[in-house]
Amino acid sequence: QVQLVESGGGSVQAGGSLRLSCAASGRTSGIYCRGWFRQAPGKERQGVAGMNTYTGRTSYGDSVKGRFTISQDNAKSTLYLQMDSLTPEDTAMYYCAATSCGRYFTPTLTTPYNYWGQGTQVTVSS
């Protein structure tokens, strides 16, 4: 089992920045695919960004490209999502996710994930 705990959410004005963190623990061996998702009230869950933690290769949703950056710490246990130039449309609950995958596979926004965090709320006001 893998446990994921998000932090870093909060309220910010449009144009501001936030950095989300996702700490992983448990049996993380082979868990090379990690990602961030979000879900706004009344909307479907949306993929935001994904990363292969072995290669460092990433993927992003069109709506966040150039504004959000996914990264990891040197120990590869904590995943980050740096969010800049936030808009009210970014308001949502943000979830991190993880799953085992091939060492050289770059997750897409539709890659199925087995492990999920509890989420952290991001609210952007205009």
PDB file of C-alpha atoms in Angstrom:
ATOM      1  CA  GLN A   1       0.000   0.000   0.000  1.00  0.00           C
ATOM      2  CA  VAL A   2       1.012   3.563  -0.706  1.00  0.00           C
ATOM      3  CA  GLN A   3      -0.159   6.508   1.343  1.00  0.00           C
ATOM      4  CA  LEU A   4      -0.332   9.978  -0.158  1.00  0.00           C
ATOM      5  CA  VAL A   5      -0.827  13.180   1.803  1.00  0.00           C
ATOM      6  CA  GLU A   6      -1.347  16.521   0.084  1.00  0.00           C
ATOM      7  CA  SER A   7      -0.679  19.938   1.564  1.00  0.00           C
ATOM      8  CA  GLY A   8      -0.265  23.512   0.456  1.00  0.00           C
ATOM      9  CA  GLY A   9      -3.752  24.423  -0.658  1.00  0.00           C
ATOM     10  CA  GLY A  10      -5.401  27.665   0.329  1.00  0.00           C
ATOM     11  CA  SER A  11      -6.995  30.840  -0.901  1.00  0.00           C
ATOM     12  CA  VAL A  12      -5.259  33.256  -3.229  1.00  0.00           C
ATOM     13  CA  GLN A  13      -6.199  36.133  -5.483  1.00  0.00           C
ATOM     14  CA  ALA A  14      -6.140  35.834  -9.232  1.00  0.00           C
ATOM     15  CA  GLY A  15      -2.618  36.129 -10.566  1.00  0.00           C
ATOM     16  CA  GLY A  16      -1.147  34.639  -7.430  1.00  0.00           C
ATOM     17  CA  SER A  17       0.775  31.424  -6.844  1.00  0.00           C
ATOM     18  CA  LEU A  18       0.565  28.341  -4.673  1.00  0.00           C
ATOM     19  CA  ARG A  19       2.727  25.255  -4.329  1.00  0.00           C
ATOM     20  CA  LEU A  20       1.115  21.952  -3.515  1.00  0.00           C
ATOM     21  CA  SER A  21       3.034  19.069  -1.985  1.00  0.00           C
ATOM     22  CA  CYS A  22       2.273  15.373  -1.938  1.00  0.00           C
ATOM     23  CA  ALA A  23       4.230  13.176   0.434  1.00  0.00           C
ATOM     24  CA  ALA A  24       4.328   9.463  -0.340  1.00  0.00           C
ATOM     25  CA  SER A  25       4.979   6.680   2.131  1.00  0.00           C
ATOM     26  CA  GLY A  26       4.621   2.933   2.282  1.00  0.00           C
ATOM     27  CA  ARG A  27       5.565   0.532  -0.499  1.00  0.00           C
ATOM     28  CA  THR A  28       6.700   3.067  -3.058  1.00  0.00           C
ATOM     29  CA  SER A  29       9.112   0.778  -4.897  1.00  0.00           C
ATOM     30  CA  GLY A  30       8.141   0.710  -8.552  1.00  0.00           C
ATOM     31  CA  ILE A  31       5.697   3.572  -8.182  1.00  0.00           C
ATOM     32  CA  TYR A  32       7.143   5.575 -11.038  1.00  0.00           C
ATOM     33  CA  CYS A  33       3.969   7.295 -12.228  1.00  0.00           C
ATOM     34  CA  ARG A  34       2.599  10.159 -10.180  1.00  0.00           C
ATOM     35  CA  GLY A  35       0.199  12.904 -11.042  1.00  0.00           C
ATOM     36  CA  TRP A  36      -2.062  15.728 -10.011  1.00  0.00           C
ATOM     37  CA  PHE A  37      -5.787  15.937 -10.655  1.00  0.00           C
ATOM     38  CA  ARG A  38      -8.473  18.424  -9.731  1.00  0.00           C
ATOM     39  CA  GLN A  39     -12.219  18.456  -9.378  1.00  0.00           C
ATOM     40  CA  ALA A  40     -14.410  21.512  -9.166  1.00  0.00           C
ATOM     41  CA  PRO A  41     -17.954  21.345  -7.770  1.00  0.00           C
ATOM     42  CA  GLY A  42     -20.338  19.900 -10.327  1.00  0.00           C
ATOM     43  CA  LYS A  43     -17.551  19.013 -12.728  1.00  0.00           C
ATOM     44  CA  GLU A  44     -15.718  15.838 -13.602  1.00  0.00           C
ATOM     45  CA  ARG A  45     -12.257  15.144 -12.288  1.00  0.00           C
ATOM     46  CA  GLN A  46      -9.628  16.600 -14.595  1.00  0.00           C
ATOM     47  CA  GLY A  47      -6.038  15.559 -15.097  1.00  0.00           C
ATOM     48  CA  VAL A  48      -3.624  18.403 -14.445  1.00  0.00           C
ATOM     49  CA  ALA A  49      -0.115  16.995 -14.742  1.00  0.00           C
ATOM     50  CA  GLY A  50       1.784  13.733 -14.630  1.00  0.00           C
ATOM     51  CA  MET A  51       5.355  12.679 -14.084  1.00  0.00           C
ATOM     52  CA  ASN A  52       7.549   9.627 -14.325  1.00  0.00           C
ATOM     53  CA  THR A  53       9.675   9.859 -11.207  1.00  0.00           C
ATOM     54  CA  TYR A  54      12.470   7.748 -12.721  1.00  0.00           C
ATOM     55  CA  THR A  55      12.967   9.684 -15.954  1.00  0.00           C
ATOM     56  CA  GLY A  56      11.589  13.015 -14.793  1.00  0.00           C
ATOM     57  CA  ARG A  57       9.502  13.316 -17.939  1.00  0.00           C
ATOM     58  CA  THR A  58       6.237  15.179 -17.533  1.00  0.00           C
ATOM     59  CA  SER A  59       2.872  15.809 -19.160  1.00  0.00           C
ATOM     60  CA  TYR A  60       0.415  18.664 -18.677  1.00  0.00           C
ATOM     61  CA  GLY A  61      -3.167  19.494 -19.418  1.00  0.00           C
ATOM     62  CA  ASP A  62      -3.673  22.215 -22.003  1.00  0.00           C
ATOM     63  CA  SER A  63      -5.342  24.530 -19.515  1.00  0.00           C
ATOM     64  CA  VAL A  64      -2.309  24.627 -17.215  1.00  0.00           C
ATOM     65  CA  LYS A  65       0.607  24.450 -19.651  1.00  0.00           C
ATOM     66  CA  GLY A  66       3.031  27.280 -19.062  1.00  0.00           C
ATOM     67  CA  ARG A  67       1.495  28.109 -15.668  1.00  0.00           C
ATOM     68  CA  PHE A  68       1.881  24.933 -13.604  1.00  0.00           C
ATOM     69  CA  THR A  69       5.031  22.906 -13.020  1.00  0.00           C
ATOM     70  CA  ILE A  70       5.192  19.392 -11.623  1.00  0.00           C
ATOM     71  CA  SER A  71       8.404  18.339  -9.890  1.00  0.00           C
ATOM     72  CA  GLN A  72       9.799  16.080  -7.205  1.00  0.00           C
ATOM     73  CA  ASP A  73      12.350  16.289  -4.434  1.00  0.00           C
ATOM     74  CA  ASN A  74      15.715  14.549  -4.644  1.00  0.00           C
ATOM     75  CA  ALA A  75      14.522  11.659  -2.528  1.00  0.00           C
ATOM     76  CA  LYS A  76      11.640  11.225  -4.989  1.00  0.00           C
ATOM     77  CA  SER A  77       9.202  10.854  -2.157  1.00  0.00           C
ATOM     78  CA  THR A  78       7.508  14.244  -2.389  1.00  0.00           C
ATOM     79  CA  LEU A  79       5.743  15.482  -5.484  1.00  0.00           C
ATOM     80  CA  TYR A  80       5.115  19.169  -6.024  1.00  0.00           C
ATOM     81  CA  LEU A  81       2.808  21.252  -8.147  1.00  0.00           C
ATOM     82  CA  GLN A  82       3.886  24.855  -8.550  1.00  0.00           C
ATOM     83  CA  MET A  83       0.897  26.870  -9.698  1.00  0.00           C
ATOM     84  CA  ASP A  84       1.464  30.363 -11.061  1.00  0.00           C
ATOM     85  CA  SER A  85      -0.812  32.929 -12.695  1.00  0.00           C
ATOM     86  CA  LEU A  86      -3.804  31.360 -11.022  1.00  0.00           C
ATOM     87  CA  THR A  87      -7.294  32.203 -12.243  1.00  0.00           C
ATOM     88  CA  PRO A  88     -10.710  31.591 -10.665  1.00  0.00           C
ATOM     89  CA  GLU A  89     -11.124  28.708 -13.113  1.00  0.00           C
ATOM     90  CA  ASP A  90      -8.349  26.896 -11.227  1.00  0.00           C
ATOM     91  CA  THR A  91     -10.527  26.709  -8.123  1.00  0.00           C
ATOM     92  CA  ALA A  92     -10.967  23.037  -7.233  1.00  0.00           C
ATOM     93  CA  MET A  93     -10.025  20.252  -4.893  1.00  0.00           C
ATOM     94  CA  TYR A  94      -6.605  19.032  -5.945  1.00  0.00           C
ATOM     95  CA  TYR A  95      -5.600  15.418  -5.566  1.00  0.00           C
ATOM     96  CA  CYS A  96      -2.297  13.668  -6.031  1.00  0.00           C
ATOM     97  CA  ALA A  97      -2.165  10.138  -7.323  1.00  0.00           C
ATOM     98  CA  ALA A  98       0.359   7.366  -7.825  1.00  0.00           C
ATOM     99  CA  THR A  99       0.576   4.032  -9.548  1.00  0.00           C
ATOM    100  CA  SER A 100       3.102   1.477 -10.626  1.00  0.00           C
ATOM    101  CA  CYS A 101       4.128   1.715 -14.250  1.00  0.00           C
ATOM    102  CA  GLY A 102       7.002   1.026 -16.563  1.00  0.00           C
ATOM    103  CA  ARG A 103      10.249   2.719 -15.640  1.00  0.00           C
ATOM    104  CA  TYR A 104      10.262   4.688 -18.889  1.00  0.00           C
ATOM    105  CA  PHE A 105       6.518   5.283 -19.250  1.00  0.00           C
ATOM    106  CA  THR A 106       5.361   8.889 -19.089  1.00  0.00           C
ATOM    107  CA  PRO A 107       1.847   9.041 -17.643  1.00  0.00           C
ATOM    108  CA  THR A 108      -0.820  10.851 -19.614  1.00  0.00           C
ATOM    109  CA  LEU A 109      -3.831  12.617 -18.182  1.00  0.00           C
ATOM    110  CA  THR A 110      -5.899   9.460 -18.692  1.00  0.00           C
ATOM    111  CA  THR A 111      -3.470   7.003 -17.113  1.00  0.00           C
ATOM    112  CA  PRO A 112      -5.374   5.063 -14.434  1.00  0.00           C
ATOM    113  CA  TYR A 113      -3.996   5.483 -10.919  1.00  0.00           C
ATOM    114  CA  ASN A 114      -4.311   3.078  -8.012  1.00  0.00           C
ATOM    115  CA  TYR A 115      -3.471   5.339  -5.094  1.00  0.00           C
ATOM    116  CA  TRP A 116      -5.018   8.684  -4.209  1.00  0.00           C
ATOM    117  CA  GLY A 117      -4.601  11.315  -1.562  1.00  0.00           C
ATOM    118  CA  GLN A 118      -7.425  12.990   0.346  1.00  0.00           C
ATOM    119  CA  GLY A 119      -7.135  16.245  -1.549  1.00  0.00           C
ATOM    120  CA  THR A 120      -6.337  19.849  -0.754  1.00  0.00           C
ATOM    121  CA  GLN A 121      -8.605  22.785  -1.601  1.00  0.00           C
ATOM    122  CA  VAL A 122      -7.431  25.608  -3.840  1.00  0.00           C
ATOM    123  CA  THR A 123      -9.622  28.682  -4.087  1.00  0.00           C
ATOM    124  CA  VAL A 124      -8.778  31.564  -6.408  1.00  0.00           C
ATOM    125  CA  SER A 125     -10.740  34.789  -6.076  1.00  0.00           C
ATOM    126  CA  SER A 126     -11.080  37.467  -8.739  1.00  0.00           C
TER     127      SER A 126
END
